[in-house]
Amino acid sequence: MNILNDISSELQQGCSPKVRSCVQQALDEGVLASEILEKGLLDGMSIVGRKFKNNEVFVPEVLIAARAMAMGTELLRPQLGADGAEKKGTVIIGTVKGDVHDIGKNIVRMMMEGKGLEVVDLGVDVSAEKFIEKAREHEAQMIACSALLTTTMREMRSVVKAVEASEMKGKVKIMVGGAPITRSFCEQIGAHCFAQDAASAADAAFEMCAINAQEGTDPKCAVMGLVPCRDHCYNEHRKIYPVKTHTSIGIPSGCLCFLSFTVLSLRP
């Protein structure tokens, strides 16, 4: 359908007014809101995500596209429930207690929303108790924690322990990410899959929310099936961000990986 192609194309260009206009036109023509979302907005954002992963577009383009998508989604929101649109999963995201950095987190949130996930952003300086409270309130399938400092990354372990000690154990996956997060650290707290960038993190969140939503699926076994991906994704990550190389301003490239995320599951 041409109008859906137009929505996707205008979103990729970041033309918010045109996206809104095309979405309204599609609604006026009787196109289901769920179809506009899937084949127009999400299709366009998915393409932006792939280009971002391949370094064909950069953070400003992602932000502009995300703004255009938000404008289109605003028009659709009242109709989506009436159309019976199925929620693809809910993620609670935030920067851990003691850390106020949020650029990487915000990009990951936008990418997740671009996959059709419902994302509840708790902002920065979020305690383990707050993550669990909101995961319970929204019946989330995943908690995504971000940290930029080595002094605050330890709070991620607090989140893991808090979930293990609560009734949410086995019900919610935990995603951790940020510049100081290493493969070794992630494995120490039970990581199963390493995503090399924000787009990959969104893909992983989408898949793991889908796994969590499958009735009768053992969460541990389902996520364990992702283990082989860990080494591959990690190796790909190292190719793109070799620790020993440096940027033009003398910072190790590995330190710029604030968009990289790791997926882990609590083992019941």
PDB file of C-alpha atoms in Angstrom:
ATOM      1  CA  MET A   1       0.000   0.000   0.000  1.00  0.00           C
ATOM      2  CA  ASN A   2       1.559   3.284  -1.136  1.00  0.00           C
ATOM      3  CA  ILE A   3       0.540   5.301   1.912  1.00  0.00           C
ATOM      4  CA  LEU A   4       2.325   2.850   4.228  1.00  0.00           C
ATOM      5  CA  ASN A   5       5.443   3.046   2.076  1.00  0.00           C
ATOM      6  CA  ASP A   6       5.218   6.829   2.279  1.00  0.00           C
ATOM      7  CA  ILE A   7       5.016   6.679   6.083  1.00  0.00           C
ATOM      8  CA  SER A   8       8.075   4.429   6.241  1.00  0.00           C
ATOM      9  CA  SER A   9      10.024   6.612   3.824  1.00  0.00           C
ATOM     10  CA  GLU A  10       9.164   9.914   5.531  1.00  0.00           C
ATOM     11  CA  LEU A  11      10.045   8.447   8.926  1.00  0.00           C
ATOM     12  CA  GLN A  12      13.457   7.380   7.648  1.00  0.00           C
ATOM     13  CA  GLN A  13      13.988  10.963   6.517  1.00  0.00           C
ATOM     14  CA  GLY A  14      12.887  12.242   9.916  1.00  0.00           C
ATOM     15  CA  CYS A  15      10.095  14.397   8.476  1.00  0.00           C
ATOM     16  CA  SER A  16       7.775  14.573  11.496  1.00  0.00           C
ATOM     17  CA  PRO A  17       5.017  16.762   9.965  1.00  0.00           C
ATOM     18  CA  LYS A  18       4.847  14.573   6.849  1.00  0.00           C
ATOM     19  CA  VAL A  19       4.750  11.400   8.944  1.00  0.00           C
ATOM     20  CA  ARG A  20       1.864  12.795  10.969  1.00  0.00           C
ATOM     21  CA  SER A  21       0.068  13.882   7.807  1.00  0.00           C
ATOM     22  CA  CYS A  22       0.517  10.473   6.145  1.00  0.00           C
ATOM     23  CA  VAL A  23      -0.632   8.629   9.266  1.00  0.00           C
ATOM     24  CA  GLN A  24      -3.758  10.786   9.419  1.00  0.00           C
ATOM     25  CA  GLN A  25      -4.389  10.158   5.713  1.00  0.00           C
ATOM     26  CA  ALA A  26      -4.069   6.410   6.234  1.00  0.00           C
ATOM     27  CA  LEU A  27      -6.544   6.530   9.126  1.00  0.00           C
ATOM     28  CA  ASP A  28      -8.962   8.581   7.011  1.00  0.00           C
ATOM     29  CA  GLU A  29      -8.692   5.947   4.285  1.00  0.00           C
ATOM     30  CA  GLY A  30      -9.711   3.259   6.753  1.00  0.00           C
ATOM     31  CA  VAL A  31      -6.351   1.551   7.230  1.00  0.00           C
ATOM     32  CA  LEU A  32      -6.168  -0.221  10.590  1.00  0.00           C
ATOM     33  CA  ALA A  33      -4.008   1.515  13.171  1.00  0.00           C
ATOM     34  CA  SER A  34      -2.187  -1.761  13.835  1.00  0.00           C
ATOM     35  CA  GLU A  35      -1.320  -2.053  10.134  1.00  0.00           C
ATOM     36  CA  ILE A  36      -0.086   1.547  10.011  1.00  0.00           C
ATOM     37  CA  LEU A  37       2.091   0.835  13.024  1.00  0.00           C
ATOM     38  CA  GLU A  38       3.519  -2.453  11.722  1.00  0.00           C
ATOM     39  CA  LYS A  39       3.951  -1.730   8.015  1.00  0.00           C
ATOM     40  CA  GLY A  40       4.572   1.993   8.198  1.00  0.00           C
ATOM     41  CA  LEU A  41       6.152   3.276  11.405  1.00  0.00           C
ATOM     42  CA  LEU A  42       7.867   0.123  12.675  1.00  0.00           C
ATOM     43  CA  ASP A  43       9.057  -0.781   9.190  1.00  0.00           C
ATOM     44  CA  GLY A  44      10.703   2.625   8.819  1.00  0.00           C
ATOM     45  CA  MET A  45      12.258   2.550  12.279  1.00  0.00           C
ATOM     46  CA  SER A  46      13.554  -0.974  11.677  1.00  0.00           C
ATOM     47  CA  ILE A  47      15.379   0.246   8.573  1.00  0.00           C
ATOM     48  CA  VAL A  48      16.850   3.152  10.555  1.00  0.00           C
ATOM     49  CA  GLY A  49      17.978   0.642  13.184  1.00  0.00           C
ATOM     50  CA  ARG A  50      19.729  -1.526  10.603  1.00  0.00           C
ATOM     51  CA  LYS A  51      21.469   1.498   9.099  1.00  0.00           C
ATOM     52  CA  PHE A  52      22.557   2.628  12.553  1.00  0.00           C
ATOM     53  CA  LYS A  53      23.981  -0.822  13.256  1.00  0.00           C
ATOM     54  CA  ASN A  54      25.917  -0.664   9.974  1.00  0.00           C
ATOM     55  CA  ASN A  55      27.182   2.875  10.670  1.00  0.00           C
ATOM     56  CA  GLU A  56      25.223   4.249   7.706  1.00  0.00           C
ATOM     57  CA  VAL A  57      23.372   6.725   9.933  1.00  0.00           C
ATOM     58  CA  PHE A  58      24.318   8.149  13.317  1.00  0.00           C
ATOM     59  CA  VAL A  59      22.779   9.298  16.598  1.00  0.00           C
ATOM     60  CA  PRO A  60      21.269  12.580  15.266  1.00  0.00           C
ATOM     61  CA  GLU A  61      19.445  10.721  12.478  1.00  0.00           C
ATOM     62  CA  VAL A  62      18.140   8.159  14.970  1.00  0.00           C
ATOM     63  CA  LEU A  63      16.857  10.902  17.263  1.00  0.00           C
ATOM     64  CA  ILE A  64      15.093  12.682  14.403  1.00  0.00           C
ATOM     65  CA  ALA A  65      13.511   9.441  13.160  1.00  0.00           C
ATOM     66  CA  ALA A  66      12.405   8.551  16.695  1.00  0.00           C
ATOM     67  CA  ARG A  67      10.753  11.958  17.042  1.00  0.00           C
ATOM     68  CA  ALA A  68       8.890  11.389  13.781  1.00  0.00           C
ATOM     69  CA  MET A  69       7.753   7.966  14.957  1.00  0.00           C
ATOM     70  CA  ALA A  70       6.531   9.402  18.256  1.00  0.00           C
ATOM     71  CA  MET A  71       4.445  11.952  16.371  1.00  0.00           C
ATOM     72  CA  GLY A  72       2.852   9.233  14.257  1.00  0.00           C
ATOM     73  CA  THR A  73       2.283   6.904  17.195  1.00  0.00           C
ATOM     74  CA  GLU A  74       0.529   9.677  19.090  1.00  0.00           C
ATOM     75  CA  LEU A  75      -2.211   9.680  16.453  1.00  0.00           C
ATOM     76  CA  LEU A  76      -2.511   5.890  16.518  1.00  0.00           C
ATOM     77  CA  ARG A  77      -2.611   5.336  20.266  1.00  0.00           C
ATOM     78  CA  PRO A  78      -6.393   5.844  20.712  1.00  0.00           C
ATOM     79  CA  GLN A  79      -7.086   3.392  17.868  1.00  0.00           C
ATOM     80  CA  LEU A  80      -4.632   0.621  18.704  1.00  0.00           C
ATOM     81  CA  GLY A  81      -6.671  -0.815  21.567  1.00  0.00           C
ATOM     82  CA  ALA A  82      -9.840  -0.764  19.488  1.00  0.00           C
ATOM     83  CA  ASP A  83      -8.063  -2.639  16.688  1.00  0.00           C
ATOM     84  CA  GLY A  84      -6.996  -5.329  19.140  1.00  0.00           C
ATOM     85  CA  ALA A  85      -3.313  -4.670  18.520  1.00  0.00           C
ATOM     86  CA  GLU A  86      -1.208  -7.147  20.459  1.00  0.00           C
ATOM     87  CA  LYS A  87       1.427  -5.770  22.808  1.00  0.00           C
ATOM     88  CA  LYS A  88       4.833  -7.183  21.880  1.00  0.00           C
ATOM     89  CA  GLY A  89       6.302  -6.932  25.355  1.00  0.00           C
ATOM     90  CA  THR A  90       7.092  -4.490  28.127  1.00  0.00           C
ATOM     91  CA  VAL A  91      10.551  -3.356  29.186  1.00  0.00           C
ATOM     92  CA  ILE A  92      11.431  -1.320  32.274  1.00  0.00           C
ATOM     93  CA  ILE A  93      14.537   0.753  31.549  1.00  0.00           C
ATOM     94  CA  GLY A  94      16.638   3.090  33.654  1.00  0.00           C
ATOM     95  CA  THR A  95      20.114   4.149  34.759  1.00  0.00           C
ATOM     96  CA  VAL A  96      21.131   2.499  38.030  1.00  0.00           C
ATOM     97  CA  LYS A  97      21.319   4.138  41.442  1.00  0.00           C
ATOM     98  CA  GLY A  98      24.085   6.728  41.768  1.00  0.00           C
ATOM     99  CA  ASP A  99      24.462   7.259  38.004  1.00  0.00           C
ATOM    100  CA  VAL A 100      22.865  10.183  36.152  1.00  0.00           C
ATOM    101  CA  HIS A 101      24.055   9.442  32.590  1.00  0.00           C
ATOM    102  CA  ASP A 102      21.280   8.680  30.134  1.00  0.00           C
ATOM    103  CA  ILE A 103      22.362   9.238  26.505  1.00  0.00           C
ATOM    104  CA  GLY A 104      22.961   5.566  25.742  1.00  0.00           C
ATOM    105  CA  LYS A 105      19.860   4.537  27.662  1.00  0.00           C
ATOM    106  CA  ASN A 106      17.717   6.958  25.688  1.00  0.00           C
ATOM    107  CA  ILE A 107      18.973   5.625  22.355  1.00  0.00           C
ATOM    108  CA  VAL A 108      18.309   2.046  23.438  1.00  0.00           C
ATOM    109  CA  ARG A 109      14.815   3.040  24.588  1.00  0.00           C
ATOM    110  CA  MET A 110      14.046   4.581  21.207  1.00  0.00           C
ATOM    111  CA  MET A 111      15.301   1.495  19.401  1.00  0.00           C
ATOM    112  CA  MET A 112      13.153  -0.736  21.598  1.00  0.00           C
ATOM    113  CA  GLU A 113      10.108   1.413  20.936  1.00  0.00           C
ATOM    114  CA  GLY A 114      10.972   1.140  17.264  1.00  0.00           C
ATOM    115  CA  LYS A 115      10.543  -2.636  17.608  1.00  0.00           C
ATOM    116  CA  GLY A 116       7.035  -2.150  18.955  1.00  0.00           C
ATOM    117  CA  LEU A 117       7.906  -2.807  22.592  1.00  0.00           C
ATOM    118  CA  GLU A 118       6.272  -0.818  25.359  1.00  0.00           C
ATOM    119  CA  VAL A 119       9.101   0.861  27.267  1.00  0.00           C
ATOM    120  CA  VAL A 120       8.685   2.407  30.709  1.00  0.00           C
ATOM    121  CA  ASP A 121      11.610   4.788  31.254  1.00  0.00           C
ATOM    122  CA  LEU A 122      12.404   5.378  34.934  1.00  0.00           C
ATOM    123  CA  GLY A 123      15.117   7.920  34.135  1.00  0.00           C
ATOM    124  CA  VAL A 124      18.361   8.030  36.125  1.00  0.00           C
ATOM    125  CA  ASP A 125      19.508   7.138  39.657  1.00  0.00           C
ATOM    126  CA  VAL A 126      17.047   4.238  39.866  1.00  0.00           C
ATOM    127  CA  SER A 127      17.198   1.872  42.842  1.00  0.00           C
ATOM    128  CA  ALA A 128      16.851  -1.903  42.570  1.00  0.00           C
ATOM    129  CA  GLU A 129      13.588  -1.680  44.497  1.00  0.00           C
ATOM    130  CA  LYS A 130      12.182   0.828  41.996  1.00  0.00           C
ATOM    131  CA  PHE A 131      13.043  -1.431  39.044  1.00  0.00           C
ATOM    132  CA  ILE A 132      11.204  -4.332  40.678  1.00  0.00           C
ATOM    133  CA  GLU A 133       8.241  -2.206  41.746  1.00  0.00           C
ATOM    134  CA  LYS A 134       7.672  -0.959  38.197  1.00  0.00           C
ATOM    135  CA  ALA A 135       8.293  -4.377  36.628  1.00  0.00           C
ATOM    136  CA  ARG A 136       5.601  -5.772  38.908  1.00  0.00           C
ATOM    137  CA  GLU A 137       3.227  -2.872  38.248  1.00  0.00           C
ATOM    138  CA  HIS A 138       3.526  -3.113  34.452  1.00  0.00           C
ATOM    139  CA  GLU A 139       3.887  -6.917  34.304  1.00  0.00           C
ATOM    140  CA  ALA A 140       7.126  -6.426  32.375  1.00  0.00           C
ATOM    141  CA  GLN A 141       9.090  -9.193  30.693  1.00  0.00           C
ATOM    142  CA  MET A 142      12.423  -7.384  30.988  1.00  0.00           C
ATOM    143  CA  ILE A 143      14.367  -4.928  33.136  1.00  0.00           C
ATOM    144  CA  ALA A 144      17.092  -2.989  31.291  1.00  0.00           C
ATOM    145  CA  CYS A 145      19.770  -1.358  33.468  1.00  0.00           C
ATOM    146  CA  SER A 146      22.321   1.173  32.237  1.00  0.00           C
ATOM    147  CA  ALA A 147      25.534   2.476  33.841  1.00  0.00           C
ATOM    148  CA  LEU A 148      28.371   4.622  32.529  1.00  0.00           C
ATOM    149  CA  LEU A 149      30.651   4.516  35.574  1.00  0.00           C
ATOM    150  CA  THR A 150      32.682   1.657  37.018  1.00  0.00           C
ATOM    151  CA  THR A 151      31.611   2.856  40.454  1.00  0.00           C
ATOM    152  CA  THR A 152      27.922   2.441  39.648  1.00  0.00           C
ATOM    153  CA  MET A 153      27.983  -0.708  37.517  1.00  0.00           C
ATOM    154  CA  ARG A 154      28.038  -2.706  40.754  1.00  0.00           C
ATOM    155  CA  GLU A 155      24.464  -1.591  41.332  1.00  0.00           C
ATOM    156  CA  MET A 156      23.472  -3.944  38.509  1.00  0.00           C
ATOM    157  CA  ARG A 157      24.392  -6.851  40.761  1.00  0.00           C
ATOM    158  CA  SER A 158      22.062  -5.352  43.365  1.00  0.00           C
ATOM    159  CA  VAL A 159      19.242  -5.392  40.822  1.00  0.00           C
ATOM    160  CA  VAL A 160      19.959  -9.038  39.976  1.00  0.00           C
ATOM    161  CA  LYS A 161      20.020 -10.036  43.643  1.00  0.00           C
ATOM    162  CA  ALA A 162      16.847  -8.094  44.369  1.00  0.00           C
ATOM    163  CA  VAL A 163      15.006  -9.824  41.540  1.00  0.00           C
ATOM    164  CA  GLU A 164      16.269 -13.224  42.688  1.00  0.00           C
ATOM    165  CA  ALA A 165      14.938 -12.515  46.166  1.00  0.00           C
ATOM    166  CA  SER A 166      11.519 -11.435  44.897  1.00  0.00           C
ATOM    167  CA  GLU A 167       8.542 -13.149  43.315  1.00  0.00           C
ATOM    168  CA  MET A 168       9.773 -11.771  39.970  1.00  0.00           C
ATOM    169  CA  LYS A 169      12.514 -14.412  39.840  1.00  0.00           C
ATOM    170  CA  GLY A 170      12.133 -16.453  36.661  1.00  0.00           C
ATOM    171  CA  LYS A 171       9.484 -14.062  35.318  1.00  0.00           C
ATOM    172  CA  VAL A 172      11.669 -11.215  34.074  1.00  0.00           C
ATOM    173  CA  LYS A 173      14.919 -11.064  32.135  1.00  0.00           C
ATOM    174  CA  ILE A 174      17.560  -8.470  32.968  1.00  0.00           C
ATOM    175  CA  MET A 175      19.508  -6.490  30.394  1.00  0.00           C
ATOM    176  CA  VAL A 176      22.625  -4.587  31.464  1.00  0.00           C
ATOM    177  CA  GLY A 177      24.739  -2.214  29.434  1.00  0.00           C
ATOM    178  CA  GLY A 178      27.063   0.746  29.266  1.00  0.00           C
ATOM    179  CA  ALA A 179      30.682   1.664  28.617  1.00  0.00           C
ATOM    180  CA  PRO A 180      32.278  -0.183  31.568  1.00  0.00           C
ATOM    181  CA  ILE A 181      30.387  -3.435  31.072  1.00  0.00           C
ATOM    182  CA  THR A 182      32.706  -6.228  29.963  1.00  0.00           C
ATOM    183  CA  ARG A 183      32.183  -9.812  28.942  1.00  0.00           C
ATOM    184  CA  SER A 184      33.792 -10.982  32.183  1.00  0.00           C
ATOM    185  CA  PHE A 185      31.516  -8.819  34.322  1.00  0.00           C
ATOM    186  CA  CYS A 186      28.423  -9.946  32.459  1.00  0.00           C
ATOM    187  CA  GLU A 187      29.325 -13.616  32.835  1.00  0.00           C
ATOM    188  CA  GLN A 188      29.904 -13.128  36.546  1.00  0.00           C
ATOM    189  CA  ILE A 189      26.301 -12.040  36.938  1.00  0.00           C
ATOM    190  CA  GLY A 190      24.930 -14.680  34.538  1.00  0.00           C
ATOM    191  CA  ALA A 191      24.920 -13.062  31.088  1.00  0.00           C
ATOM    192  CA  HIS A 192      23.782 -15.150  28.124  1.00  0.00           C
ATOM    193  CA  CYS A 193      23.895 -12.864  25.081  1.00  0.00           C
ATOM    194  CA  PHE A 194      26.021  -9.855  24.167  1.00  0.00           C
ATOM    195  CA  ALA A 195      24.549  -7.204  21.866  1.00  0.00           C
ATOM    196  CA  GLN A 196      27.052  -4.991  20.082  1.00  0.00           C
ATOM    197  CA  ASP A 197      24.924  -1.851  19.810  1.00  0.00           C
ATOM    198  CA  ALA A 198      21.569  -0.271  20.597  1.00  0.00           C
ATOM    199  CA  ALA A 199      19.869  -1.809  17.561  1.00  0.00           C
ATOM    200  CA  SER A 200      21.100  -5.284  18.503  1.00  0.00           C
ATOM    201  CA  ALA A 201      19.952  -4.689  22.074  1.00  0.00           C
ATOM    202  CA  ALA A 202      16.469  -3.868  20.788  1.00  0.00           C
ATOM    203  CA  ASP A 203      16.456  -7.016  18.645  1.00  0.00           C
ATOM    204  CA  ALA A 204      17.488  -9.119  21.635  1.00  0.00           C
ATOM    205  CA  ALA A 205      14.869  -7.508  23.879  1.00  0.00           C
ATOM    206  CA  PHE A 206      12.175  -8.175  21.285  1.00  0.00           C
ATOM    207  CA  GLU A 207      13.152 -11.839  20.993  1.00  0.00           C
ATOM    208  CA  MET A 208      13.474 -12.399  24.721  1.00  0.00           C
ATOM    209  CA  CYS A 209      10.153 -10.723  25.479  1.00  0.00           C
ATOM    210  CA  ALA A 210       8.590 -13.043  22.906  1.00  0.00           C
ATOM    211  CA  ILE A 211      10.222 -16.042  24.602  1.00  0.00           C
ATOM    212  CA  ASN A 212       8.969 -14.893  27.990  1.00  0.00           C
ATOM    213  CA  ALA A 213       5.447 -14.547  26.620  1.00  0.00           C
ATOM    214  CA  GLN A 214       5.310 -18.140  25.367  1.00  0.00           C
ATOM    215  CA  GLU A 215       3.109 -20.147  27.674  1.00  0.00           C
ATOM    216  CA  GLY A 216       4.695 -23.236  29.139  1.00  0.00           C
ATOM    217  CA  THR A 217       8.234 -22.231  28.153  1.00  0.00           C
ATOM    218  CA  ASP A 218      10.901 -22.793  30.782  1.00  0.00           C
ATOM    219  CA  PRO A 219      12.631 -19.372  30.986  1.00  0.00           C
ATOM    220  CA  LYS A 220      16.006 -20.922  31.756  1.00  0.00           C
ATOM    221  CA  CYS A 221      15.910 -23.350  28.838  1.00  0.00           C
ATOM    222  CA  ALA A 222      14.592 -20.729  26.441  1.00  0.00           C
ATOM    223  CA  VAL A 223      17.352 -18.283  27.223  1.00  0.00           C
ATOM    224  CA  MET A 224      20.007 -20.976  27.398  1.00  0.00           C
ATOM    225  CA  GLY A 225      19.230 -21.536  23.734  1.00  0.00           C
ATOM    226  CA  LEU A 226      20.743 -18.095  23.094  1.00  0.00           C
ATOM    227  CA  VAL A 227      24.100 -19.013  24.637  1.00  0.00           C
ATOM    228  CA  PRO A 228      25.798 -19.889  21.310  1.00  0.00           C
ATOM    229  CA  CYS A 229      25.070 -16.344  20.137  1.00  0.00           C
ATOM    230  CA  ARG A 230      27.094 -14.900  22.990  1.00  0.00           C
ATOM    231  CA  ASP A 231      30.573 -15.689  21.673  1.00  0.00           C
ATOM    232  CA  HIS A 232      29.654 -14.737  18.124  1.00  0.00           C
ATOM    233  CA  CYS A 233      28.157 -11.412  19.142  1.00  0.00           C
ATOM    234  CA  TYR A 234      31.058 -10.697  21.450  1.00  0.00           C
ATOM    235  CA  ASN A 235      33.599 -11.404  18.706  1.00  0.00           C
ATOM    236  CA  GLU A 236      31.716  -9.173  16.281  1.00  0.00           C
ATOM    237  CA  HIS A 237      31.674  -6.487  18.952  1.00  0.00           C
ATOM    238  CA  ARG A 238      35.441  -6.746  19.375  1.00  0.00           C
ATOM    239  CA  LYS A 239      35.971  -6.388  15.625  1.00  0.00           C
ATOM    240  CA  ILE A 240      34.075  -3.126  15.601  1.00  0.00           C
ATOM    241  CA  TYR A 241      35.409  -1.760  18.901  1.00  0.00           C
ATOM    242  CA  PRO A 242      38.985  -3.102  19.357  1.00  0.00           C
ATOM    243  CA  VAL A 243      40.145  -2.079  22.815  1.00  0.00           C
ATOM    244  CA  LYS A 244      43.716  -1.329  21.733  1.00  0.00           C
ATOM    245  CA  THR A 245      42.784   1.157  19.027  1.00  0.00           C
ATOM    246  CA  HIS A 246      42.241   4.814  19.787  1.00  0.00           C
ATOM    247  CA  THR A 247      40.044   7.569  18.484  1.00  0.00           C
ATOM    248  CA  SER A 248      41.368  10.851  17.141  1.00  0.00           C
ATOM    249  CA  ILE A 249      41.032  12.331  20.629  1.00  0.00           C
ATOM    250  CA  GLY A 250      43.057   9.580  22.245  1.00  0.00           C
ATOM    251  CA  ILE A 251      40.243   7.659  23.915  1.00  0.00           C
ATOM    252  CA  PRO A 252      40.233   3.846  23.556  1.00  0.00           C
ATOM    253  CA  SER A 253      37.461   2.958  21.118  1.00  0.00           C
ATOM    254  CA  GLY A 254      36.106   0.419  23.588  1.00  0.00           C
ATOM    255  CA  CYS A 255      35.230   3.295  25.908  1.00  0.00           C
ATOM    256  CA  LEU A 256      32.805   4.645  23.338  1.00  0.00           C
ATOM    257  CA  CYS A 257      30.600   1.567  23.464  1.00  0.00           C
ATOM    258  CA  PHE A 258      28.016   3.217  25.676  1.00  0.00           C
ATOM    259  CA  LEU A 259      25.314   1.784  23.412  1.00  0.00           C
ATOM    260  CA  SER A 260      26.401  -1.834  23.823  1.00  0.00           C
ATOM    261  CA  PHE A 261      24.108  -3.995  25.903  1.00  0.00           C
ATOM    262  CA  THR A 262      24.220  -7.439  27.414  1.00  0.00           C
ATOM    263  CA  VAL A 263      21.215  -9.665  27.932  1.00  0.00           C
ATOM    264  CA  LEU A 264      21.035 -12.011  30.864  1.00  0.00           C
ATOM    265  CA  SER A 265      18.438 -14.213  32.490  1.00  0.00           C
ATOM    266  CA  LEU A 266      18.159 -15.119  36.118  1.00  0.00           C
ATOM    267  CA  ARG A 267      18.533 -18.842  36.511  1.00  0.00           C
ATOM    268  CA  PRO A 268      15.665 -20.122  38.663  1.00  0.00           C
TER     269      PRO A 268
END
